[in-house]
Coordinates of C-alpha atoms and ligand atoms in Angstrom, one line a residue:
M1 CA 0.0 -0.1 0.1
K2 CA 1.4 3.4 -1.0
M3 CA 1.6 5.9 1.8
A4 CA -0.8 8.6 -0.1
E5 CA -3.5 5.8 -0.3
K6 CA -3.5 5.7 3.4
K7 CA -6.6 6.2 5.3
T8 CA -7.1 8.9 7.8
E9 CA -6.5 7.8 11.4
K10 CA -9.3 5.3 12.6
K11 CA -12.0 7.0 14.5
L12 CA -11.8 5.5 18.1
G13 CA -15.1 6.4 19.8
G14 CA -18.7 5.9 20.2
A15 CA -20.3 2.1 20.9
G16 CA -18.3 -1.1 21.7
L17 CA -16.0 0.6 24.0
R18 CA -13.9 1.5 21.0
G19 CA -10.5 3.4 21.9
Q20 CA -11.3 3.4 25.8
V21 CA -8.4 2.2 28.0
A22 CA -9.9 -0.7 30.1
G23 CA -6.8 -1.9 32.1
Q24 CA -3.2 -2.0 31.7
T25 CA -0.9 -5.0 29.8
A26 CA 2.6 -5.7 29.6
L27 CA 1.7 -8.7 26.8
S28 CA 1.3 -6.9 23.5
T29 CA 0.8 -3.6 21.5
V30 CA -1.5 -3.4 18.9
G31 CA -1.9 -0.6 16.3
Q32 CA 0.3 1.8 18.1
A33 CA 1.5 3.3 14.9
G34 CA -1.7 2.7 13.0
H35 CA -0.6 -0.9 12.2
G36 CA 2.2 -2.4 14.5
L37 CA 1.9 -5.5 16.8
T38 CA 4.3 -6.5 19.2
Y39 CA 4.7 -9.4 21.8
R40 CA 6.5 -8.1 25.0
G41 CA 8.2 -5.6 22.8
F42 CA 9.3 -8.1 20.1
D43 CA 7.8 -7.3 16.4
I44 CA 5.3 -9.8 15.0
E45 CA 7.5 -9.9 11.7
T46 CA 10.6 -11.2 13.8
L47 CA 8.7 -13.7 15.9
A48 CA 7.0 -15.1 12.9
E49 CA 10.3 -15.5 10.8
K50 CA 12.6 -16.5 13.8
A51 CA 10.9 -18.3 16.6
C52 CA 8.9 -21.2 17.0
F53 CA 5.3 -21.4 18.7
E54 CA 6.0 -23.0 21.6
E55 CA 8.9 -20.2 22.3
V56 CA 6.3 -17.6 21.8
A57 CA 3.7 -19.1 24.5
Y58 CA 6.7 -19.3 26.8
L59 CA 7.6 -15.8 26.1
L60 CA 3.9 -14.7 27.0
L61 CA 3.2 -17.1 30.0
R62 CA 6.9 -16.8 31.6
G63 CA 7.7 -13.2 30.7
H64 CA 11.3 -13.6 28.8
L65 CA 12.5 -15.6 25.8
P66 CA 13.3 -19.2 26.9
N67 CA 17.0 -20.3 26.3
R68 CA 17.8 -23.3 24.4
T69 CA 17.8 -25.7 27.4
Q70 CA 14.6 -23.9 28.9
L71 CA 12.8 -24.3 25.3
S72 CA 13.7 -27.8 24.9
S73 CA 12.4 -28.8 28.4
Y74 CA 9.4 -26.7 27.8
R75 CA 8.5 -28.6 24.2
T76 CA 9.2 -32.1 25.9
R77 CA 7.0 -30.8 28.8
L78 CA 4.2 -29.9 26.4
K79 CA 4.7 -33.2 24.8
G80 CA 4.3 -35.4 27.7
M81 CA 0.8 -33.8 28.4
R82 CA -1.0 -34.8 25.6
K83 CA -3.1 -38.0 26.6
L84 CA -6.6 -37.4 26.9
P85 CA -8.2 -38.6 29.9
E86 CA -10.7 -41.5 29.5
A87 CA -13.7 -39.5 30.7
L88 CA -13.1 -36.5 28.3
K89 CA -13.0 -39.1 25.4
T90 CA -16.4 -40.8 26.3
V91 CA -17.7 -37.1 26.5
L92 CA -16.0 -36.2 23.1
E93 CA -17.8 -39.5 21.8
Q94 CA -21.2 -38.3 22.4
I95 CA -20.9 -35.0 20.4
P96 CA -22.6 -35.4 17.2
A97 CA -20.6 -34.9 14.0
E98 CA -22.9 -32.0 13.0
S99 CA -21.8 -30.3 16.0
H100 CA -19.8 -26.8 15.2
P101 CA -16.1 -27.7 16.1
M102 CA -15.8 -24.5 18.2
D103 CA -18.9 -25.9 20.6
V104 CA -16.5 -29.3 20.8
M105 CA -13.7 -27.2 22.0
R106 CA -15.8 -25.3 24.5
T107 CA -17.3 -28.6 25.8
G108 CA -13.9 -30.3 26.0
C109 CA -12.2 -27.2 28.0
S110 CA -15.4 -27.1 30.3
M111 CA -15.0 -31.0 30.6
L112 CA -11.5 -30.7 31.6
G113 CA -12.1 -28.3 34.2
N114 CA -14.3 -30.9 36.1
L115 CA -11.6 -33.6 35.7
E116 CA -8.5 -31.5 36.4
T117 CA -9.9 -28.5 38.4
E118 CA -7.9 -25.7 39.2
Q119 CA -8.2 -25.6 42.8
S120 CA -5.7 -23.0 43.6
F121 CA -3.9 -20.2 41.5
D122 CA -0.5 -21.9 42.5
E123 CA -1.8 -24.6 40.0
Q124 CA -2.2 -22.0 37.1
D125 CA 0.8 -23.1 35.3
E126 CA 0.2 -26.5 35.2
R127 CA -3.4 -26.1 34.2
I128 CA -2.4 -23.7 31.4
D129 CA 0.3 -26.0 29.9
R130 CA -2.1 -29.0 30.0
M131 CA -4.8 -26.8 28.1
L132 CA -2.0 -25.8 25.4
A133 CA -1.0 -29.6 25.1
L134 CA -4.5 -30.8 25.1
L135 CA -6.7 -28.9 23.1
P136 CA -5.5 -30.0 19.8
S137 CA -5.9 -33.7 20.9
I138 CA -9.7 -32.7 21.9
I139 CA -10.6 -31.3 18.4
C140 CA -8.7 -34.3 16.5
Y141 CA -9.9 -36.8 18.9
W142 CA -13.6 -35.6 18.2
Y143 CA -13.3 -35.1 14.5
R144 CA -11.5 -38.4 13.7
F145 CA -14.1 -40.3 15.8
S146 CA -17.2 -38.5 14.6
H147 CA -16.1 -38.3 10.6
D148 CA -13.9 -41.1 10.2
G149 CA -15.0 -43.6 13.0
I150 CA -11.5 -43.6 14.1
R151 CA -10.3 -43.6 18.0
I152 CA -7.0 -41.8 17.7
D153 CA -4.4 -42.2 20.3
P154 CA -3.0 -38.5 20.7
A155 CA -0.4 -39.6 23.0
A156 CA 1.1 -41.7 20.5
S157 CA 2.2 -38.9 18.2
S158 CA 5.7 -38.3 18.0
A159 CA 5.7 -34.7 16.7
D160 CA 7.8 -32.4 18.6
S161 CA 5.8 -29.1 17.6
I162 CA 1.9 -28.5 18.4
A163 CA 1.6 -27.6 14.7
G164 CA 3.3 -30.7 13.8
H165 CA 1.1 -32.6 16.4
F166 CA -2.2 -31.3 15.3
L167 CA -1.4 -31.9 11.7
T168 CA -0.4 -35.6 12.3
L169 CA -3.5 -36.4 14.3
L170 CA -5.6 -34.9 11.6
H171 CA -4.0 -36.8 8.5
D172 CA -2.5 -39.9 10.1
K173 CA 0.8 -39.1 8.9
A174 CA 3.7 -36.5 9.5
P175 CA 3.4 -33.4 7.8
S176 CA 5.6 -32.0 5.2
A177 CA 8.2 -29.6 6.7
L178 CA 6.6 -26.7 4.9
F179 CA 3.3 -27.5 6.1
E180 CA 4.4 -27.8 9.7
R181 CA 6.2 -24.5 9.3
V182 CA 3.5 -22.6 8.0
L183 CA 1.2 -23.8 10.7
D184 CA 3.7 -22.9 13.3
A185 CA 4.0 -19.4 11.9
S186 CA 0.0 -19.2 11.7
L187 CA -0.1 -19.9 15.5
I188 CA 2.7 -17.3 16.3
L189 CA 0.4 -14.6 14.6
Y190 CA -2.6 -15.7 16.4
A191 CA -1.1 -16.1 19.7
E192 CA -1.8 -12.6 21.2
H193 CA -3.9 -9.4 20.5
E194 CA -4.2 -7.0 23.6
F195 CA -8.0 -6.5 24.7
N196 CA -9.7 -8.2 21.7
A197 CA -13.4 -9.7 22.6
S198 CA -12.3 -13.0 23.6
T199 CA -9.6 -12.2 25.7
F200 CA -11.4 -9.3 27.3
T201 CA -13.9 -12.0 28.0
A202 CA -11.1 -14.1 29.8
R203 CA -10.0 -11.1 31.9
V204 CA -13.6 -10.3 33.0
C205 CA -14.0 -13.9 34.2
A206 CA -10.6 -13.8 35.9
S207 CA -11.5 -10.7 37.7
T208 CA -14.3 -12.6 39.6
L209 CA -11.2 -15.0 40.9
S210 CA -12.6 -17.6 38.9
D211 CA -10.6 -20.8 37.9
I212 CA -8.7 -20.7 34.6
H213 CA -11.1 -23.4 32.7
S214 CA -14.1 -21.1 33.3
C215 CA -11.7 -18.0 31.8
V216 CA -11.0 -20.1 28.7
T217 CA -14.2 -21.8 28.2
G218 CA -15.9 -18.0 27.9
A219 CA -13.1 -16.8 26.0
I220 CA -13.9 -19.9 23.5
G221 CA -17.2 -19.0 23.0
T222 CA -16.6 -15.3 22.3
L223 CA -14.2 -16.4 19.7
R224 CA -16.6 -18.4 18.1
G225 CA -18.6 -15.6 16.4
P226 CA -18.0 -14.5 12.9
L227 CA -17.0 -11.0 13.6
H228 CA -13.9 -12.2 15.4
G229 CA -12.4 -15.6 15.1
G230 CA -15.1 -17.3 13.0
A231 CA -14.4 -14.7 10.1
N232 CA -11.5 -17.4 8.8
E233 CA -14.2 -19.7 8.1
A234 CA -16.6 -17.3 6.6
A235 CA -13.9 -16.0 4.3
M236 CA -13.0 -19.7 3.0
E237 CA -17.0 -19.9 2.1
L238 CA -16.5 -16.6 0.4
I239 CA -13.6 -17.4 -1.9
E240 CA -14.8 -20.8 -2.5
S241 CA -17.9 -19.5 -3.9
F242 CA -16.1 -18.0 -7.0
Q243 CA -14.5 -19.8 -9.9
T244 CA -12.6 -16.7 -11.2
P245 CA -11.1 -13.5 -10.1
D246 CA -13.5 -11.8 -12.5
Q247 CA -16.3 -13.5 -10.8
A248 CA -14.9 -12.6 -7.4
E249 CA -14.7 -9.3 -8.2
E250 CA -18.7 -9.1 -9.7
G251 CA -19.8 -10.8 -6.6
L252 CA -17.9 -8.6 -4.2
M253 CA -19.4 -5.2 -6.0
Q254 CA -23.1 -6.9 -5.8
M255 CA -22.6 -8.0 -1.8
L256 CA -21.0 -4.2 -1.3
A257 CA -24.1 -2.7 -3.0
R258 CA -26.1 -5.0 -0.7
K259 CA -24.0 -3.3 2.3
D260 CA -23.2 -6.9 3.2
K261 CA -20.5 -7.3 5.5
I262 CA -17.4 -9.0 4.1
M263 CA -15.9 -11.4 6.4
G264 CA -12.1 -11.3 6.6
F265 CA -11.7 -7.4 6.2
G266 CA -11.5 -4.4 8.7
H267 CA -10.6 -4.1 11.8
A268 CA -11.6 -2.4 15.1
V269 CA -8.3 -1.1 15.9
Y270 CA -5.8 -0.9 13.0
S271 CA -6.7 1.8 10.6
D272 CA -4.6 1.1 7.4
C273 CA -3.5 -2.7 7.8
D274 CA -3.0 -5.9 9.8
P275 CA 0.4 -6.6 10.1
R276 CA -0.3 -10.2 10.3
N277 CA -1.7 -10.3 6.9
A278 CA 1.5 -9.6 5.0
I279 CA 3.0 -12.9 6.6
I280 CA 0.2 -15.2 6.1
K281 CA -0.4 -13.9 2.5
R282 CA 3.2 -14.6 1.7
W283 CA 2.9 -18.3 3.3
S284 CA -0.2 -18.5 1.1
E285 CA 1.3 -17.7 -2.2
K286 CA 4.0 -20.1 -1.5
L287 CA 1.4 -22.8 -0.7
A288 CA -0.5 -22.1 -3.8
K289 CA 2.5 -22.5 -6.1
D290 CA 3.4 -25.9 -3.9
A291 CA -0.2 -27.2 -4.4
G292 CA -0.4 -25.9 -8.3
D293 CA -3.4 -23.6 -7.4
E294 CA -4.7 -21.3 -10.0
R295 CA -7.8 -20.3 -8.4
L296 CA -8.1 -19.8 -4.7
Y297 CA -4.8 -17.5 -4.3
D298 CA -5.5 -15.3 -7.1
I299 CA -9.4 -14.9 -6.1
S300 CA -8.0 -13.8 -2.8
V301 CA -5.7 -11.3 -4.1
R302 CA -8.7 -9.8 -6.1
C303 CA -11.0 -9.7 -3.3
E304 CA -8.0 -7.8 -1.6
E305 CA -7.5 -5.4 -4.4
V306 CA -11.4 -4.8 -4.8
M307 CA -12.1 -4.2 -1.1
W308 CA -9.2 -1.4 -1.0
R309 CA -10.1 0.3 -3.9
E310 CA -13.9 0.4 -3.4
K311 CA -14.0 1.0 0.6
K312 CA -10.2 1.2 1.9
L313 CA -11.0 -2.0 3.8
F314 CA -8.1 -4.0 4.3
C315 CA -7.6 -7.8 5.0
N316 CA -7.2 -8.7 8.5
A317 CA -5.5 -11.6 9.9
D318 CA -8.4 -14.0 9.2
F319 CA -8.3 -13.5 5.3
F320 CA -5.4 -15.3 3.8
H321 CA -5.4 -17.9 6.6
A322 CA -8.5 -19.0 4.7
S323 CA -6.5 -20.3 1.7
A324 CA -3.3 -21.0 3.5
Y325 CA -5.3 -23.6 5.7
H326 CA -7.0 -25.1 2.9
F327 CA -3.9 -25.7 0.8
M328 CA -2.7 -27.6 3.7
G329 CA -5.6 -29.8 3.6
I330 CA -7.4 -28.6 6.7
P331 CA -11.1 -28.5 6.7
T332 CA -12.8 -25.4 6.9
K333 CA -14.6 -26.2 9.9
L334 CA -11.6 -26.7 11.6
F335 CA -10.4 -23.2 11.3
T336 CA -11.4 -21.4 13.9
P337 CA -10.6 -24.2 16.5
I338 CA -6.8 -23.8 15.2
F339 CA -7.3 -20.1 16.4
V340 CA -8.0 -21.3 20.0
M341 CA -5.2 -23.9 20.3
S342 CA -2.8 -20.6 19.5
R343 CA -4.9 -17.8 21.5
V344 CA -5.1 -20.1 24.8
S345 CA -1.5 -18.8 25.2
G346 CA -2.4 -15.1 25.0
W347 CA -5.8 -15.6 27.0
T348 CA -4.0 -17.5 29.9
A349 CA -1.3 -14.9 29.8
H350 CA -4.0 -12.5 30.5
V351 CA -5.7 -14.2 33.4
K352 CA -2.2 -14.4 35.0
E353 CA -1.6 -10.8 34.5
Q354 CA -5.0 -9.9 35.6
R355 CA -4.9 -11.9 38.6
A356 CA -1.6 -10.6 39.6
N357 CA -3.0 -7.3 40.0
N358 CA -6.8 -7.5 40.4
R359 CA -9.7 -5.5 40.9
I360 CA -13.1 -7.0 39.8
I361 CA -14.2 -5.7 36.2
R362 CA -17.3 -4.0 36.5
P363 CA -18.0 -1.1 34.4
S364 CA -21.1 1.1 34.0
A365 CA -23.9 1.7 31.9
D366 CA -26.3 4.7 30.4
Y367 CA -29.7 3.8 31.4
T368 CA -32.1 4.1 28.8
G369 CA -35.2 2.5 30.2
P370 CA -38.5 4.2 31.5
E371 CA -38.1 6.6 34.2
S372 CA -40.5 4.7 36.5
A373 CA -43.1 2.3 35.8
E374 CA -46.6 1.8 37.6
W375 CA -47.0 -1.8 38.9
V376 CA -49.9 -3.6 37.5
D377 CA -51.2 -7.0 39.1
L378 CA -51.0 -10.4 37.1
D379 CA -54.4 -10.5 36.9
N380 CA -55.0 -7.2 35.4
R381 CA -52.3 -7.1 32.7
Ligands
ACO1 C1 -8.9 -12.1 14.3 C2 -9.9 -11.1 14.2 O1 -10.9 -11.3 15.1 S1 -10.1 -9.8 12.9 C3 -11.5 -9.8 12.8 C4 -12.4 -10.7 12.2 N1 -13.7 -10.1 11.7 C5 -14.2 -9.9 10.3 O2 -13.3 -10.3 9.6 C6 -15.5 -9.5 10.2 C7 -15.5 -8.2 9.1 N2 -15.3 -7.1 10.0 C8 -16.0 -6.4 10.8 O3 -17.4 -6.6 10.9 C9 -15.4 -5.3 11.4 O4 -14.5 -4.5 10.6 C10 -14.7 -5.5 12.7 C11 -16.0 -6.2 13.5 C12 -13.6 -6.2 12.8 C13 -14.8 -4.1 13.2 O5 -15.8 -3.2 13.5 P1 -15.7 -1.9 13.8 O6 -14.7 -1.4 14.6 O7 -17.1 -1.5 14.1 O8 -15.5 -1.3 12.4 P2 -15.1 0.3 11.9 O9 -15.7 1.1 12.6 O10 -14.1 0.3 11.2 O11 -16.6 0.2 10.5 C14 -16.6 1.5 9.7 C15 -17.3 1.4 8.5 O12 -16.7 0.4 7.8 C16 -17.8 -0.8 7.5 N3 -17.2 -2.1 7.6 C17 -16.2 -2.5 8.6 N4 -15.7 -3.8 8.1 C18 -16.5 -4.2 7.1 C19 -16.6 -5.2 6.1 N5 -15.9 -6.2 6.5 N6 -17.3 -5.4 5.2 C20 -18.1 -4.4 4.8 N7 -18.1 -3.4 5.8 C21 -17.2 -3.2 6.7 C22 -18.9 -0.7 8.9 O13 -19.9 -1.2 8.8 C23 -18.9 0.5 9.0 O14 -19.8 1.2 8.3 P3 -20.9 2.3 8.9 O15 -19.9 3.4 9.2 O16 -21.6 2.6 7.4 O17 -21.4 1.8 9.9
OAA2 O1 -8.1 -7.4 18.2 C1 -9.3 -7.7 17.4 O2 -10.3 -6.9 17.7 C2 -9.5 -8.8 17.1 C3 -8.1 -9.5 16.8 O3 -7.4 -9.1 15.7 C4 -7.6 -10.6 17.4 O4 -8.1 -11.0 18.4 O5 -6.7 -11.3 16.9

């Protein structure tokens, strides 16, 4: 994007608490120069290029980058926590194949909270690591059981990374180095994003001194919506509905004329670009070449051009994730659960931060109801 084409600064005010400071965090900055993203001071481009997801999770949760020994033992620790409790498997087997996988994540997390309840905040790191290790097992166990009729053993996967583990469970074979690298980068991009809706949910829940599984379960429910994490699935449905870039342009123009919301575009905070988009777009292009795709990537690029030309709306993190995940053979309905597998690191880092300096979050409302109402007995209404 040329500087001359930049939008004016985003208006931060009005409904939705936009632009209001609702607390403090040392975890990330979003859109400080209109577009940047940092985790604990590290630029997202650097992290996505040089780090692995477990390293980023460690950074968020422990407050500093791990050295080689710390990273290696952290990855070994997470790898050793992948075994699903039998009672959780039983619950997952009851969930219908038609269920939304985000509902499966929500139920899986909630059930885990019954089986391995956080009894005291001293246990928080143990419970958080278990969720990081187990959420890929939860979604893959349910998906393979309900769709393929297979009972997988998540603990048997030898993949060292969470990205490799997920792809191995899903496809029953070790992923290519490229697929594992792209998914790992994607997990880094999605890990943390300041006071977004789902993280704020987790912090509100934490502020009542509730348990860690309740905080994450609430956050999963909030991420599920198409205005938030659910947009990557909606973006896939959009690009898949077109056969050519020209058809995409025509379709988008019609949607804009109808004032439809185009999923995967726009952002509540960034004013001229989402820095995660350039990164996942590069990976999507590479995967498209690798797969010999001549359709979905070009269609996605045309959508991006049309939306900027017509509305000065840019792709957010979700838009090119759709084609990237698709090229890796990931079913569309599992896109948002991958977001959960990643964002659980940011959510729980925020819960820890909230607990460390807590006051219950309880804002006020402007009352818009009647001044006073006259009581009428039930029989007379
Ligand atoms: C990882 C993530 O969660 S990223 C966000 C994922 N969500 C999506 O992609 C859903 C589509 N996008 C949207 O709905 C919005 O852009 C949101 C929810 C992300 C941000 O909402 P807001 O902060 O209210 O948007 P904003 O103030 O920039 O909207 C300005 C105008 O652009 C319009 N607009 C914003 N995004 C879009 C879009 N994707 N398609 C069409 N119009 C849009 C708004 O309707 C609004 O128009 P109006 O002034 O006539 O009412
Ligand atoms: O910050 C937001 O409002 C939404 C977002 O991009 C995210 O949570 O990654």
